[in-house]
C-alpha cells in the first residue's frame, strides 16, 4: 500500500509476515475504480454453511467492499452475480469479521469487489 495507509499487519498472523489483499487508491486510481478477486469454482454439498473473512476499511474517504456469489460461473450466458454482503465508508482501524451464509448452492464462485472512494 501507499505510505501511511492500510493496516500495519494482516489479521491472522498479526505481523508483517502475513498477507492480505487491498485496492490501491492513490493516483492514477480515481473514485469509482474497482478491483475484483474471484475464488475458484466450488462444488457445494446439500449442507448449509457460512464463509467468514476479515476486512479493514479505515479512512475518511473509504470506498466500498462487496461480496457476491456467482452461480454458473463457467457459462457466460447463464452466469449470475448475487450481492450477499456490502460495507462502505470508514469502518475503523481494527480488523472486523464479516460473515456470509452460503446456503445450498450447487456450484458457485465467491467474488470480492472493492471500489475506490473519494480522494
PDB file of C-alpha atoms in Angstrom:
ATOM      1  CA  UNK A   1       0.000   0.000   0.000  1.00  0.00           C
ATOM      2  CA  UNK A   2       0.949   3.642  -0.237  1.00  0.00           C
ATOM      3  CA  UNK A   3       2.929   5.011   2.693  1.00  0.00           C
ATOM      4  CA  UNK A   4       0.966   5.600   5.886  1.00  0.00           C
ATOM      5  CA  UNK A   5      -2.151   3.787   4.612  1.00  0.00           C
ATOM      6  CA  UNK A   6      -3.740   0.429   5.303  1.00  0.00           C
ATOM      7  CA  UNK A   7      -3.210  -1.895   8.239  1.00  0.00           C
ATOM      8  CA  UNK A   8       0.273  -2.480   9.628  1.00  0.00           C
ATOM      9  CA  UNK A   9      -0.195  -6.270   9.561  1.00  0.00           C
ATOM     10  CA  UNK A  10      -2.568  -8.974   8.457  1.00  0.00           C
ATOM     11  CA  UNK A  11      -5.288 -10.258  10.799  1.00  0.00           C
ATOM     12  CA  UNK A  12      -4.246 -13.916  11.126  1.00  0.00           C
ATOM     13  CA  UNK A  13      -0.566 -13.620  11.995  1.00  0.00           C
ATOM     14  CA  UNK A  14      -0.692 -10.065  13.283  1.00  0.00           C
ATOM     15  CA  UNK A  15       2.751  -9.248  11.906  1.00  0.00           C
ATOM     16  CA  UNK A  16       4.483  -8.310   8.666  1.00  0.00           C
ATOM     17  CA  UNK A  17       4.945 -11.956   7.556  1.00  0.00           C
ATOM     18  CA  UNK A  18       1.220 -12.421   6.864  1.00  0.00           C
ATOM     19  CA  UNK A  19      -0.721 -11.477   3.748  1.00  0.00           C
ATOM     20  CA  UNK A  20      -3.835  -9.570   2.732  1.00  0.00           C
ATOM     21  CA  UNK A  21      -5.150  -8.071  -0.467  1.00  0.00           C
ATOM     22  CA  UNK A  22      -6.038  -4.424  -0.976  1.00  0.00           C
ATOM     23  CA  UNK A  23      -7.035  -1.909  -3.612  1.00  0.00           C
ATOM     24  CA  UNK A  24      -4.621   0.962  -4.143  1.00  0.00           C
ATOM     25  CA  UNK A  25      -6.436   4.297  -4.061  1.00  0.00           C
ATOM     26  CA  UNK A  26      -3.599   6.696  -4.882  1.00  0.00           C
ATOM     27  CA  UNK A  27      -3.015   8.184  -8.338  1.00  0.00           C
ATOM     28  CA  UNK A  28      -3.577   7.073 -11.025  1.00  0.00           C
ATOM     29  CA  UNK A  29      -6.640   5.483  -9.349  1.00  0.00           C
ATOM     30  CA  UNK A  30      -9.801   7.596  -9.282  1.00  0.00           C
ATOM     31  CA  UNK A  31     -13.062   7.445  -7.366  1.00  0.00           C
ATOM     32  CA  UNK A  32     -15.172   4.512  -8.544  1.00  0.00           C
ATOM     33  CA  UNK A  33     -12.307   2.340  -9.820  1.00  0.00           C
ATOM     34  CA  UNK A  34     -12.976  -1.304  -8.966  1.00  0.00           C
ATOM     35  CA  UNK A  35     -10.785  -4.318  -8.203  1.00  0.00           C
ATOM     36  CA  UNK A  36     -12.283  -7.824  -8.234  1.00  0.00           C
ATOM     37  CA  UNK A  37     -10.938 -11.008  -6.676  1.00  0.00           C
ATOM     38  CA  UNK A  38     -12.577 -14.310  -7.696  1.00  0.00           C
ATOM     39  CA  UNK A  39     -12.315 -17.626  -5.884  1.00  0.00           C
ATOM     40  CA  UNK A  40     -12.068 -20.981  -7.568  1.00  0.00           C
ATOM     41  CA  UNK A  41     -15.358 -22.608  -8.535  1.00  0.00           C
ATOM     42  CA  UNK A  42     -16.706 -24.608  -5.594  1.00  0.00           C
ATOM     43  CA  UNK A  43     -18.984 -27.634  -5.679  1.00  0.00           C
ATOM     44  CA  UNK A  44     -21.164 -27.495  -2.594  1.00  0.00           C
ATOM     45  CA  UNK A  45     -22.943 -30.296  -0.802  1.00  0.00           C
ATOM     46  CA  UNK A  46     -26.544 -30.010   0.375  1.00  0.00           C
ATOM     47  CA  UNK A  47     -25.460 -28.711   3.775  1.00  0.00           C
ATOM     48  CA  UNK A  48     -25.860 -25.067   4.685  1.00  0.00           C
ATOM     49  CA  UNK A  49     -22.621 -23.376   5.692  1.00  0.00           C
ATOM     50  CA  UNK A  50     -21.079 -19.931   6.008  1.00  0.00           C
ATOM     51  CA  UNK A  51     -17.981 -18.063   4.915  1.00  0.00           C
ATOM     52  CA  UNK A  52     -16.110 -15.885   7.383  1.00  0.00           C
ATOM     53  CA  UNK A  53     -13.482 -13.330   6.447  1.00  0.00           C
ATOM     54  CA  UNK A  54     -11.712 -10.339   7.972  1.00  0.00           C
ATOM     55  CA  UNK A  55     -11.615  -6.852   6.473  1.00  0.00           C
ATOM     56  CA  UNK A  56     -10.089  -3.488   7.303  1.00  0.00           C
ATOM     57  CA  UNK A  57     -11.648  -0.287   5.944  1.00  0.00           C
ATOM     58  CA  UNK A  58     -10.085   2.659   7.704  1.00  0.00           C
ATOM     59  CA  UNK A  59     -10.213   6.218   6.390  1.00  0.00           C
ATOM     60  CA  UNK A  60     -12.456   9.220   5.919  1.00  0.00           C
ATOM     61  CA  UNK A  61     -12.927   8.687   2.165  1.00  0.00           C
ATOM     62  CA  UNK A  62     -13.156   4.903   2.186  1.00  0.00           C
ATOM     63  CA  UNK A  63     -14.840   3.237  -0.786  1.00  0.00           C
ATOM     64  CA  UNK A  64     -16.827   0.021  -0.557  1.00  0.00           C
ATOM     65  CA  UNK A  65     -16.383  -3.730  -0.263  1.00  0.00           C
ATOM     66  CA  UNK A  66     -18.941  -6.156  -1.690  1.00  0.00           C
ATOM     67  CA  UNK A  67     -19.189  -9.939  -1.634  1.00  0.00           C
ATOM     68  CA  UNK A  68     -21.073 -11.717  -4.419  1.00  0.00           C
ATOM     69  CA  UNK A  69     -22.000 -15.323  -5.042  1.00  0.00           C
ATOM     70  CA  UNK A  70     -21.501 -16.125  -8.709  1.00  0.00           C
ATOM     71  CA  UNK A  71     -23.590 -19.006  -9.990  1.00  0.00           C
ATOM     72  CA  UNK A  72     -22.953 -20.747 -13.319  1.00  0.00           C
ATOM     73  CA  UNK A  73     -19.519 -19.132 -13.346  1.00  0.00           C
ATOM     74  CA  UNK A  74     -18.271 -21.377 -16.162  1.00  0.00           C
ATOM     75  CA  UNK A  75     -21.123 -20.435 -18.534  1.00  0.00           C
ATOM     76  CA  UNK A  76     -21.129 -16.757 -19.588  1.00  0.00           C
ATOM     77  CA  UNK A  77     -24.700 -16.996 -20.912  1.00  0.00           C
ATOM     78  CA  UNK A  78     -26.068 -18.257 -17.564  1.00  0.00           C
ATOM     79  CA  UNK A  79     -23.643 -16.518 -15.181  1.00  0.00           C
ATOM     80  CA  UNK A  80     -25.412 -14.640 -12.375  1.00  0.00           C
ATOM     81  CA  UNK A  81     -23.919 -12.490  -9.600  1.00  0.00           C
ATOM     82  CA  UNK A  82     -25.901 -12.047  -6.383  1.00  0.00           C
ATOM     83  CA  UNK A  83     -24.792  -9.404  -3.877  1.00  0.00           C
ATOM     84  CA  UNK A  84     -24.674 -11.059  -0.432  1.00  0.00           C
ATOM     85  CA  UNK A  85     -22.732  -8.543   1.686  1.00  0.00           C
ATOM     86  CA  UNK A  86     -21.857  -4.831   1.486  1.00  0.00           C
ATOM     87  CA  UNK A  87     -19.934  -2.280   3.547  1.00  0.00           C
ATOM     88  CA  UNK A  88     -18.891   1.246   2.670  1.00  0.00           C
ATOM     89  CA  UNK A  89     -17.160   4.136   4.365  1.00  0.00           C
ATOM     90  CA  UNK A  90     -14.891   4.174   7.400  1.00  0.00           C
ATOM     91  CA  UNK A  91     -15.245   1.001   9.487  1.00  0.00           C
ATOM     92  CA  UNK A  92     -12.498   1.891  11.977  1.00  0.00           C
ATOM     93  CA  UNK A  93      -8.827   0.992  12.299  1.00  0.00           C
ATOM     94  CA  UNK A  94      -9.317  -2.572  13.570  1.00  0.00           C
ATOM     95  CA  UNK A  95      -9.820  -5.742  11.555  1.00  0.00           C
ATOM     96  CA  UNK A  96     -13.527  -6.647  11.510  1.00  0.00           C
ATOM     97  CA  UNK A  97     -15.025 -10.070  10.856  1.00  0.00           C
ATOM     98  CA  UNK A  98     -17.541 -10.428   8.041  1.00  0.00           C
ATOM     99  CA  UNK A  99     -19.810 -13.410   7.534  1.00  0.00           C
ATOM    100  CA  UNK A 100     -21.988 -14.616   4.681  1.00  0.00           C
ATOM    101  CA  UNK A 101     -24.400 -17.575   4.736  1.00  0.00           C
ATOM    102  CA  UNK A 102     -23.754 -19.795   1.739  1.00  0.00           C
ATOM    103  CA  UNK A 103     -26.959 -21.844   1.693  1.00  0.00           C
ATOM    104  CA  UNK A 104     -27.405 -24.733  -0.700  1.00  0.00           C
ATOM    105  CA  UNK A 105     -25.631 -23.540  -3.827  1.00  0.00           C
ATOM    106  CA  UNK A 106     -24.721 -26.337  -6.246  1.00  0.00           C
ATOM    107  CA  UNK A 107     -21.739 -24.723  -7.960  1.00  0.00           C
ATOM    108  CA  UNK A 108     -20.516 -21.230  -7.227  1.00  0.00           C
ATOM    109  CA  UNK A 109     -17.677 -18.750  -7.033  1.00  0.00           C
ATOM    110  CA  UNK A 110     -17.130 -16.024  -4.484  1.00  0.00           C
ATOM    111  CA  UNK A 111     -16.288 -12.551  -5.772  1.00  0.00           C
ATOM    112  CA  UNK A 112     -14.858  -9.792  -3.600  1.00  0.00           C
ATOM    113  CA  UNK A 113     -15.307  -6.394  -5.233  1.00  0.00           C
ATOM    114  CA  UNK A 114     -13.665  -3.271  -3.802  1.00  0.00           C
ATOM    115  CA  UNK A 115     -14.128   0.277  -5.047  1.00  0.00           C
ATOM    116  CA  UNK A 116     -12.024   3.397  -4.570  1.00  0.00           C
ATOM    117  CA  UNK A 117     -13.657   6.191  -2.544  1.00  0.00           C
ATOM    118  CA  UNK A 118     -13.235   9.947  -2.884  1.00  0.00           C
ATOM    119  CA  UNK A 119      -9.693  11.337  -2.699  1.00  0.00           C
TER     120      UNK A 119
END
